[in-house]
Amino acid sequence: MDINLDLAGRRVLVFGGPRPARRVLARYLAAGATVYLATTPVDGRTPDRPHPEVRPVEYPHFPHGWRDLVSAVDLVVLVDVSVATDGIVSDACATARVWLSRERAAAVAPLGRVSLVGGGPGDVGLLTLAARRALRDADVVYHDRLGPTDRLADWCPGAELVDVGKTPGHHAVPQAEIERMLVASARDGRTVVRLKGGDPFVFGRGGEEVIACRAAGIPVTVIPGVSSAISVPAAAGIPVTHRDVSRIFTVLSGHAPLSDAELAHLVGLDGTIVVLMGIGTLPHLAGGLARHGMTAGMPVAIIEQGYSTRQRTTITSLGEVATVAGTLGVRSPAVLVFGEVVRLAQQDDTAAVELMRSAAELADLG
């Protein structure tokens, strides 16, 4: 059922066990519906409700009561019910002329699972189909600040959304605590998504989270994302490799200063250098590359807020980049590109923004 329909105030009756139907119930509650769950009494009592706002109703005794039950609501939803129940409810809905929908059950294993999902550089159009499916099925989403989060309530309605994002120099939720939360939620039988910006395995600490889940015996899956290391330069018209210009590129974290040996190796490779999280250490990096032989005229690009309407691309040179960045007040998130490929840059960001908008429109159509 497309819950983009206006269901506010509508009465929805769900047939199915509380656990397999939990995502369906959460979605309809999030859409503003009044939700009822048809349950079978166990040992003379009604089972616990999966959500305090869900209203339990008992299955009617066969063959009476089915038409009266479905006639009292606007929509009936079947989730993993028996063939017999499906037939009876279908007939009752047809007679009462009430809408009927069949929806997929949520996982019911005693142990949940974790999916590490790459959200790309932030533009919703670059979120993969696999990522969207994982979000749709999630009971809880632990997300970062750089991932695509503006529409999470639409993509996984009713799921618990937990912000565990970090800002430069400030980790509100320590990494060890994030790992503990992932494991604890999965041990509760929940379907967990860890949503990250870019790709989980490119400076996203995804490897640590996989190790933590495996150590705890939690099933874990990695869904790759579009890395900002490649996509953000592309948004500025910069290919990280180009025939007869650069046949190698290196991606590095600028979070901590590089050693002299590392700087010398980078210059010796004579390829493209892409730096993530490098604004704070830019003067050290630029000075070190120059000291080890990179020419002062080597072009450098600073792409801020890639794939957003605030994207700004600054083209300068190695000798001037630290001064220019300070004068312009360059801020994170930004991607730095050092190399001859920067000469191919499309300096008008309008086309990149239009590409971002087109991708978003295609994602909505899908």
mmCIF file of N, CA and C in Angstrom, residues 23-129:
data_model
loop_
_atom_site.group_PDB
_atom_site.id
_atom_site.type_symbol
_atom_site.label_atom_id
_atom_site.label_comp_id
_atom_site.label_asym_id
_atom_site.label_seq_id
_atom_site.Cartn_x
_atom_site.Cartn_y
_atom_site.Cartn_z
ATOM 1 N N ARG A 23 6.552 -3.527 11.386
ATOM 2 C CA ARG A 23 6.908 -2.440 10.486
ATOM 3 C C ARG A 23 5.666 -1.866 9.810
ATOM 4 N N VAL A 24 4.733 -2.749 9.452
ATOM 5 C CA VAL A 24 3.482 -2.292 8.846
ATOM 6 C C VAL A 24 2.727 -1.399 9.830
ATOM 7 N N LEU A 25 2.629 -1.852 11.064
ATOM 8 C CA LEU A 25 1.945 -1.063 12.087
ATOM 9 C C LEU A 25 2.618 0.294 12.278
ATOM 10 N N ALA A 26 3.940 0.294 12.316
ATOM 11 C CA ALA A 26 4.675 1.543 12.515
ATOM 12 C C ALA A 26 4.456 2.505 11.359
ATOM 13 N N ARG A 27 4.424 1.987 10.139
ATOM 14 C CA ARG A 27 4.237 2.854 8.977
ATOM 15 C C ARG A 27 2.862 3.518 8.989
ATOM 16 N N TYR A 28 1.823 2.746 9.309
ATOM 17 C CA TYR A 28 0.483 3.330 9.300
ATOM 18 C C TYR A 28 0.277 4.299 10.467
ATOM 19 N N LEU A 29 0.883 3.997 11.605
ATOM 20 C CA LEU A 29 0.826 4.946 12.717
ATOM 21 C C LEU A 29 1.517 6.250 12.339
ATOM 22 N N ALA A 30 2.684 6.133 11.678
ATOM 23 C CA ALA A 30 3.412 7.331 11.271
ATOM 24 C C ALA A 30 2.625 8.144 10.253
ATOM 25 N N ALA A 31 1.764 7.481 9.480
ATOM 26 C CA ALA A 31 0.941 8.176 8.489
ATOM 27 C C ALA A 31 -0.290 8.832 9.112
ATOM 28 N N GLY A 32 -0.466 8.666 10.428
ATOM 29 C CA GLY A 32 -1.568 9.326 11.116
ATOM 30 C C GLY A 32 -2.847 8.522 11.194
ATOM 31 N N ALA A 33 -2.788 7.238 10.849
ATOM 32 C CA ALA A 33 -3.980 6.401 10.893
ATOM 33 C C ALA A 33 -4.265 5.929 12.318
ATOM 34 N N THR A 34 -5.516 5.571 12.568
ATOM 35 C CA THR A 34 -5.884 4.851 13.784
ATOM 36 C C THR A 34 -5.751 3.370 13.448
ATOM 37 N N VAL A 35 -4.880 2.678 14.155
ATOM 38 C CA VAL A 35 -4.474 1.337 13.760
ATOM 39 C C VAL A 35 -4.980 0.303 14.763
ATOM 40 N N TYR A 36 -5.597 -0.742 14.217
ATOM 41 C CA TYR A 36 -6.075 -1.865 15.010
ATOM 42 C C TYR A 36 -5.312 -3.111 14.574
ATOM 43 N N LEU A 37 -5.041 -3.997 15.528
ATOM 44 C CA LEU A 37 -4.384 -5.264 15.226
ATOM 45 C C LEU A 37 -5.286 -6.403 15.658
ATOM 46 N N ALA A 38 -5.674 -7.222 14.692
ATOM 47 C CA ALA A 38 -6.494 -8.395 15.002
ATOM 48 C C ALA A 38 -5.608 -9.469 15.598
ATOM 49 N N THR A 39 -5.906 -9.884 16.803
ATOM 50 C CA THR A 39 -5.065 -10.846 17.510
ATOM 51 C C THR A 39 -5.889 -12.033 17.983
ATOM 52 N N THR A 40 -5.212 -13.144 18.155
ATOM 53 C CA THR A 40 -5.849 -14.340 18.690
ATOM 54 C C THR A 40 -5.499 -14.463 20.170
ATOM 55 N N PRO A 41 -6.477 -14.547 21.071
ATOM 56 C CA PRO A 41 -6.170 -14.687 22.499
ATOM 57 C C PRO A 41 -5.327 -15.930 22.774
ATOM 58 N N VAL A 42 -4.354 -15.788 23.667
ATOM 59 C CA VAL A 42 -3.504 -16.903 24.071
ATOM 60 C C VAL A 42 -3.707 -17.133 25.561
ATOM 61 N N ASP A 43 -4.119 -18.382 25.914
ATOM 62 C CA ASP A 43 -4.392 -18.716 27.319
ATOM 63 C C ASP A 43 -5.388 -17.742 27.939
ATOM 64 N N GLY A 44 -6.360 -17.338 27.133
ATOM 65 C CA GLY A 44 -7.432 -16.502 27.642
ATOM 66 C C GLY A 44 -7.115 -15.028 27.740
ATOM 67 N N ARG A 45 -5.933 -14.592 27.287
ATOM 68 C CA ARG A 45 -5.617 -13.161 27.364
ATOM 69 C C ARG A 45 -5.130 -12.659 26.008
ATOM 70 N N THR A 46 -5.310 -11.359 25.796
ATOM 71 C CA THR A 46 -4.872 -10.734 24.551
ATOM 72 C C THR A 46 -3.362 -10.508 24.597
ATOM 73 N N PRO A 47 -2.636 -10.859 23.531
ATOM 74 C CA PRO A 47 -1.182 -10.648 23.528
ATOM 75 C C PRO A 47 -0.828 -9.184 23.715
ATOM 76 N N ASP A 48 0.392 -8.940 24.178
ATOM 77 C CA ASP A 48 0.861 -7.567 24.362
ATOM 78 C C ASP A 48 0.860 -6.815 23.031
ATOM 79 N N ARG A 49 0.556 -5.535 23.118
ATOM 80 C CA ARG A 49 0.570 -4.717 21.906
ATOM 81 C C ARG A 49 2.005 -4.388 21.511
ATOM 82 N N PRO A 50 2.317 -4.400 20.197
ATOM 83 C CA PRO A 50 3.683 -4.070 19.769
ATOM 84 C C PRO A 50 3.977 -2.581 19.878
ATOM 85 N N HIS A 51 2.927 -1.762 20.034
ATOM 86 C CA HIS A 51 3.095 -0.308 20.147
ATOM 87 C C HIS A 51 1.922 0.205 20.977
ATOM 88 N N PRO A 52 2.163 1.139 21.901
ATOM 89 C CA PRO A 52 1.069 1.591 22.779
ATOM 90 C C PRO A 52 -0.109 2.207 22.048
ATOM 91 N N GLU A 53 0.093 2.704 20.828
ATOM 92 C CA GLU A 53 -1.005 3.334 20.099
ATOM 93 C C GLU A 53 -1.801 2.339 19.256
ATOM 94 N N VAL A 54 -1.320 1.105 19.158
ATOM 95 C CA VAL A 54 -2.062 0.086 18.406
ATOM 96 C C VAL A 54 -3.194 -0.453 19.280
ATOM 97 N N ARG A 55 -4.383 -0.557 18.692
ATOM 98 C CA ARG A 55 -5.555 -1.004 19.445
ATOM 99 C C ARG A 55 -5.874 -2.454 19.087
ATOM 100 N N PRO A 56 -5.808 -3.364 20.064
ATOM 101 C CA PRO A 56 -6.071 -4.775 19.754
ATOM 102 C C PRO A 56 -7.558 -5.074 19.614
ATOM 103 N N VAL A 57 -7.894 -5.923 18.669
ATOM 104 C CA VAL A 57 -9.250 -6.463 18.550
ATOM 105 C C VAL A 57 -9.120 -7.969 18.358
ATOM 106 N N GLU A 58 -10.072 -8.704 18.873
ATOM 107 C CA GLU A 58 -9.995 -10.161 18.776
ATOM 108 C C GLU A 58 -10.584 -10.636 17.453
ATOM 109 N N TYR A 59 -9.981 -11.726 16.942
ATOM 110 C CA TYR A 59 -10.553 -12.380 15.777
ATOM 111 C C TYR A 59 -12.001 -12.759 16.092
ATOM 112 N N PRO A 60 -12.920 -12.543 15.160
ATOM 113 C CA PRO A 60 -14.306 -12.996 15.399
ATOM 114 C C PRO A 60 -14.397 -14.513 15.289
ATOM 115 N N HIS A 61 -15.413 -15.084 15.907
ATOM 116 C CA HIS A 61 -15.622 -16.529 15.803
ATOM 117 C C HIS A 61 -16.171 -16.857 14.420
ATOM 118 N N PHE A 62 -15.579 -17.862 13.802
ATOM 119 C CA PHE A 62 -16.025 -18.276 12.469
ATOM 120 C C PHE A 62 -17.384 -18.957 12.577
ATOM 121 N N PRO A 63 -18.347 -18.733 11.644
ATOM 122 C CA PRO A 63 -18.199 -17.882 10.461
ATOM 123 C C PRO A 63 -18.787 -16.492 10.644
ATOM 124 N N HIS A 64 -19.240 -16.169 11.857
ATOM 125 C CA HIS A 64 -19.938 -14.903 12.062
ATOM 126 C C HIS A 64 -18.957 -13.787 12.461
ATOM 127 N N GLY A 65 -19.309 -12.593 12.164
ATOM 128 C CA GLY A 65 -18.583 -11.431 12.657
ATOM 129 C C GLY A 65 -17.537 -10.843 11.733
ATOM 130 N N TRP A 66 -17.094 -11.572 10.712
ATOM 131 C CA TRP A 66 -16.023 -11.072 9.856
ATOM 132 C C TRP A 66 -16.454 -9.830 9.076
ATOM 133 N N ARG A 67 -17.654 -9.882 8.497
ATOM 134 C CA ARG A 67 -18.109 -8.729 7.710
ATOM 135 C C ARG A 67 -18.288 -7.509 8.610
ATOM 136 N N ASP A 68 -18.846 -7.703 9.804
ATOM 137 C CA ASP A 68 -19.031 -6.581 10.719
ATOM 138 C C ASP A 68 -17.689 -5.978 11.126
ATOM 139 N N LEU A 69 -16.697 -6.844 11.311
ATOM 140 C CA LEU A 69 -15.379 -6.374 11.735
ATOM 141 C C LEU A 69 -14.739 -5.498 10.656
ATOM 142 N N VAL A 70 -14.693 -5.964 9.425
ATOM 143 C CA VAL A 70 -14.019 -5.193 8.380
ATOM 144 C C VAL A 70 -14.850 -3.987 7.947
ATOM 145 N N SER A 71 -16.170 -4.054 8.129
ATOM 146 C CA SER A 71 -17.029 -2.926 7.738
ATOM 147 C C SER A 71 -16.778 -1.700 8.609
ATOM 148 N N ALA A 72 -16.170 -1.914 9.778
ATOM 149 C CA ALA A 72 -15.964 -0.804 10.710
ATOM 150 C C ALA A 72 -14.698 -0.011 10.427
ATOM 151 N N VAL A 73 -13.917 -0.416 9.402
ATOM 152 C CA VAL A 73 -12.650 0.270 9.124
ATOM 153 C C VAL A 73 -12.611 0.723 7.663
ATOM 154 N N ASP A 74 -11.568 1.494 7.333
ATOM 155 C CA ASP A 74 -11.394 2.012 5.972
ATOM 156 C C ASP A 74 -10.453 1.150 5.137
ATOM 157 N N LEU A 75 -9.582 0.428 5.800
ATOM 158 C CA LEU A 75 -8.582 -0.377 5.092
ATOM 159 C C LEU A 75 -8.236 -1.594 5.927
ATOM 160 N N VAL A 76 -8.094 -2.733 5.255
ATOM 161 C CA VAL A 76 -7.663 -3.970 5.913
ATOM 162 C C VAL A 76 -6.324 -4.376 5.311
ATOM 163 N N VAL A 77 -5.383 -4.763 6.179
ATOM 164 C CA VAL A 77 -4.047 -5.144 5.738
ATOM 165 C C VAL A 77 -3.738 -6.553 6.248
ATOM 166 N N LEU A 78 -3.284 -7.421 5.346
ATOM 167 C CA LEU A 78 -2.918 -8.785 5.711
ATOM 168 C C LEU A 78 -1.396 -8.911 5.702
ATOM 169 N N VAL A 79 -0.854 -9.439 6.792
ATOM 170 C CA VAL A 79 0.594 -9.611 6.917
ATOM 171 C C VAL A 79 0.881 -11.037 7.382
ATOM 172 N N ASP A 80 1.353 -11.861 6.461
ATOM 173 C CA ASP A 80 1.799 -13.211 6.822
ATOM 174 C C ASP A 80 0.713 -13.994 7.566
ATOM 175 N N VAL A 81 -0.486 -14.062 6.991
ATOM 176 C CA VAL A 81 -1.574 -14.808 7.612
ATOM 177 C C VAL A 81 -1.745 -16.149 6.896
ATOM 178 N N SER A 82 -2.514 -17.038 7.495
ATOM 179 C CA SER A 82 -2.750 -18.345 6.897
ATOM 180 C C SER A 82 -3.618 -18.198 5.640
ATOM 181 N N VAL A 83 -3.574 -19.230 4.810
ATOM 182 C CA VAL A 83 -4.396 -19.232 3.597
ATOM 183 C C VAL A 83 -5.876 -19.132 3.951
ATOM 184 N N ALA A 84 -6.274 -19.814 5.029
ATOM 185 C CA ALA A 84 -7.682 -19.797 5.437
ATOM 186 C C ALA A 84 -8.107 -18.390 5.852
ATOM 187 N N THR A 85 -7.277 -17.736 6.687
ATOM 188 C CA THR A 85 -7.598 -16.373 7.117
ATOM 189 C C THR A 85 -7.625 -15.417 5.932
ATOM 190 N N ASP A 86 -6.667 -15.571 5.024
ATOM 191 C CA ASP A 86 -6.624 -14.729 3.828
ATOM 192 C C ASP A 86 -7.935 -14.837 3.048
ATOM 193 N N GLY A 87 -8.413 -16.064 2.852
ATOM 194 C CA GLY A 87 -9.639 -16.257 2.097
ATOM 195 C C GLY A 87 -10.858 -15.663 2.775
ATOM 196 N N ILE A 88 -10.965 -15.872 4.080
ATOM 197 C CA ILE A 88 -12.120 -15.368 4.826
ATOM 198 C C ILE A 88 -12.138 -13.838 4.818
ATOM 199 N N VAL A 89 -10.984 -13.230 5.099
ATOM 200 C CA VAL A 89 -10.923 -11.774 5.150
ATOM 201 C C VAL A 89 -11.151 -11.176 3.762
ATOM 202 N N SER A 90 -10.587 -11.793 2.736
ATOM 203 C CA SER A 90 -10.783 -11.299 1.372
ATOM 204 C C SER A 90 -12.265 -11.297 1.002
ATOM 205 N N ASP A 91 -12.939 -12.382 1.325
ATOM 206 C CA ASP A 91 -14.376 -12.457 1.023
ATOM 207 C C ASP A 91 -15.152 -11.392 1.793
ATOM 208 N N ALA A 92 -14.801 -11.214 3.078
ATOM 209 C CA ALA A 92 -15.500 -10.218 3.898
ATOM 210 C C ALA A 92 -15.280 -8.810 3.361
ATOM 211 N N CYS A 93 -14.034 -8.508 2.917
ATOM 212 C CA CYS A 93 -13.738 -7.176 2.374
ATOM 213 C C CYS A 93 -14.487 -6.954 1.059
ATOM 214 N N ALA A 94 -14.551 -7.995 0.232
ATOM 215 C CA ALA A 94 -15.269 -7.869 -1.044
ATOM 216 C C ALA A 94 -16.754 -7.599 -0.801
ATOM 217 N N THR A 95 -17.311 -8.297 0.174
ATOM 218 C CA THR A 95 -18.736 -8.114 0.481
ATOM 219 C C THR A 95 -18.994 -6.722 1.062
ATOM 220 N N ALA A 96 -18.115 -6.296 1.958
ATOM 221 C CA ALA A 96 -18.289 -4.995 2.612
ATOM 222 C C ALA A 96 -17.743 -3.833 1.785
ATOM 223 N N ARG A 97 -17.068 -4.155 0.661
ATOM 224 C CA ARG A 97 -16.486 -3.146 -0.227
ATOM 225 C C ARG A 97 -15.494 -2.266 0.530
ATOM 226 N N VAL A 98 -14.560 -2.941 1.203
ATOM 227 C CA VAL A 98 -13.499 -2.276 1.962
ATOM 228 C C VAL A 98 -12.163 -2.593 1.292
ATOM 229 N N TRP A 99 -11.298 -1.616 1.211
ATOM 230 C CA TRP A 99 -9.985 -1.822 0.597
ATOM 231 C C TRP A 99 -9.207 -2.894 1.348
ATOM 232 N N LEU A 100 -8.446 -3.683 0.575
ATOM 233 C CA LEU A 100 -7.624 -4.749 1.145
ATOM 234 C C LEU A 100 -6.216 -4.645 0.576
ATOM 235 N N SER A 101 -5.211 -4.764 1.452
ATOM 236 C CA SER A 101 -3.816 -4.729 1.027
ATOM 237 C C SER A 101 -3.062 -5.889 1.676
ATOM 238 N N ARG A 102 -2.129 -6.476 0.935
ATOM 239 C CA ARG A 102 -1.237 -7.523 1.484
ATOM 240 C C ARG A 102 0.176 -6.959 1.522
ATOM 241 N N GLU A 103 0.807 -7.053 2.693
ATOM 242 C CA GLU A 103 2.124 -6.455 2.834
ATOM 243 C C GLU A 103 3.116 -7.441 3.437
ATOM 244 N N ARG A 104 4.378 -7.195 3.121
ATOM 245 C CA ARG A 104 5.449 -8.113 3.506
ATOM 246 C C ARG A 104 5.706 -8.063 5.011
ATOM 247 N N ALA A 105 5.970 -9.236 5.565
ATOM 248 C CA ALA A 105 6.249 -9.330 7.003
ATOM 249 C C ALA A 105 7.675 -8.899 7.311
ATOM 250 N N ALA A 106 7.878 -8.381 8.510
ATOM 251 C CA ALA A 106 9.218 -8.059 8.988
ATOM 252 C C ALA A 106 9.895 -9.324 9.505
ATOM 253 N N ALA A 107 11.212 -9.271 9.625
ATOM 254 C CA ALA A 107 11.964 -10.418 10.130
ATOM 255 C C ALA A 107 11.545 -10.731 11.571
ATOM 256 N N VAL A 108 11.472 -12.014 11.877
ATOM 257 C CA VAL A 108 11.020 -12.420 13.211
ATOM 258 C C VAL A 108 12.026 -13.311 13.931
ATOM 259 N N ALA A 109 13.255 -13.389 13.451
ATOM 260 C CA ALA A 109 14.263 -14.199 14.123
ATOM 261 C C ALA A 109 14.544 -13.632 15.516
ATOM 262 N N PRO A 110 14.884 -14.502 16.484
ATOM 263 C CA PRO A 110 15.186 -14.007 17.829
ATOM 264 C C PRO A 110 16.328 -12.993 17.839
ATOM 265 N N LEU A 111 17.256 -13.167 16.902
ATOM 266 C CA LEU A 111 18.395 -12.258 16.792
ATOM 267 C C LEU A 111 18.212 -11.391 15.550
ATOM 268 N N GLY A 112 18.332 -10.077 15.730
ATOM 269 C CA GLY A 112 18.196 -9.171 14.596
ATOM 270 C C GLY A 112 19.453 -9.143 13.756
ATOM 271 N N ARG A 113 19.534 -8.154 12.881
ATOM 272 C CA ARG A 113 20.704 -8.017 12.036
ATOM 273 C C ARG A 113 21.014 -6.542 11.843
ATOM 274 N N VAL A 114 22.244 -6.280 11.403
ATOM 275 C CA VAL A 114 22.713 -4.915 11.192
ATOM 276 C C VAL A 114 23.129 -4.760 9.738
ATOM 277 N N SER A 115 22.728 -3.644 9.123
ATOM 278 C CA SER A 115 23.205 -3.285 7.790
ATOM 279 C C SER A 115 23.959 -1.970 7.887
ATOM 280 N N LEU A 116 25.210 -1.972 7.448
ATOM 281 C CA LEU A 116 25.974 -0.736 7.345
ATOM 282 C C LEU A 116 25.714 -0.178 5.953
ATOM 283 N N VAL A 117 25.093 0.970 5.891
ATOM 284 C CA VAL A 117 24.614 1.512 4.621
ATOM 285 C C VAL A 117 25.364 2.792 4.275
ATOM 286 N N GLY A 118 25.941 2.817 3.077
ATOM 287 C CA GLY A 118 26.559 4.031 2.580
ATOM 288 C C GLY A 118 25.521 4.936 1.955
ATOM 289 N N GLY A 119 25.425 6.169 2.438
ATOM 290 C CA GLY A 119 24.410 7.088 1.961
ATOM 291 C C GLY A 119 24.867 8.017 0.860
ATOM 292 N N GLY A 120 26.150 7.893 0.430
ATOM 293 C CA GLY A 120 26.643 8.787 -0.598
ATOM 294 C C GLY A 120 26.976 10.162 -0.044
ATOM 295 N N PRO A 121 27.226 11.147 -0.927
ATOM 296 C CA PRO A 121 27.694 12.456 -0.479
ATOM 297 C C PRO A 121 26.616 13.367 0.093
ATOM 298 N N GLY A 122 25.376 12.882 0.179
ATOM 299 C CA GLY A 122 24.320 13.683 0.797
ATOM 300 C C GLY A 122 23.137 13.931 -0.099
ATOM 301 N N ASP A 123 23.320 13.841 -1.408
ATOM 302 C CA ASP A 123 22.232 14.040 -2.353
ATOM 303 C C ASP A 123 21.365 12.792 -2.403
ATOM 304 N N VAL A 124 20.054 12.926 -2.241
ATOM 305 C CA VAL A 124 19.169 11.766 -2.181
ATOM 306 C C VAL A 124 19.169 10.978 -3.481
ATOM 307 N N GLY A 125 19.469 11.643 -4.599
ATOM 308 C CA GLY A 125 19.487 10.934 -5.874
ATOM 309 C C GLY A 125 20.626 9.954 -6.002
ATOM 310 N N LEU A 126 21.639 10.063 -5.142
ATOM 311 C CA LEU A 126 22.776 9.158 -5.189
ATOM 312 C C LEU A 126 22.691 8.058 -4.139
ATOM 313 N N LEU A 127 21.564 7.942 -3.476
ATOM 314 C CA LEU A 127 21.332 6.843 -2.549
ATOM 315 C C LEU A 127 20.939 5.617 -3.369
ATOM 316 N N THR A 128 21.581 4.475 -3.132
ATOM 317 C CA THR A 128 21.341 3.299 -3.972
ATOM 318 C C THR A 128 19.997 2.645 -3.659
ATOM 319 N N LEU A 129 19.527 1.827 -4.596
ATOM 320 C CA LEU A 129 18.285 1.097 -4.383
ATOM 321 C C LEU A 129 18.412 0.147 -3.196
#
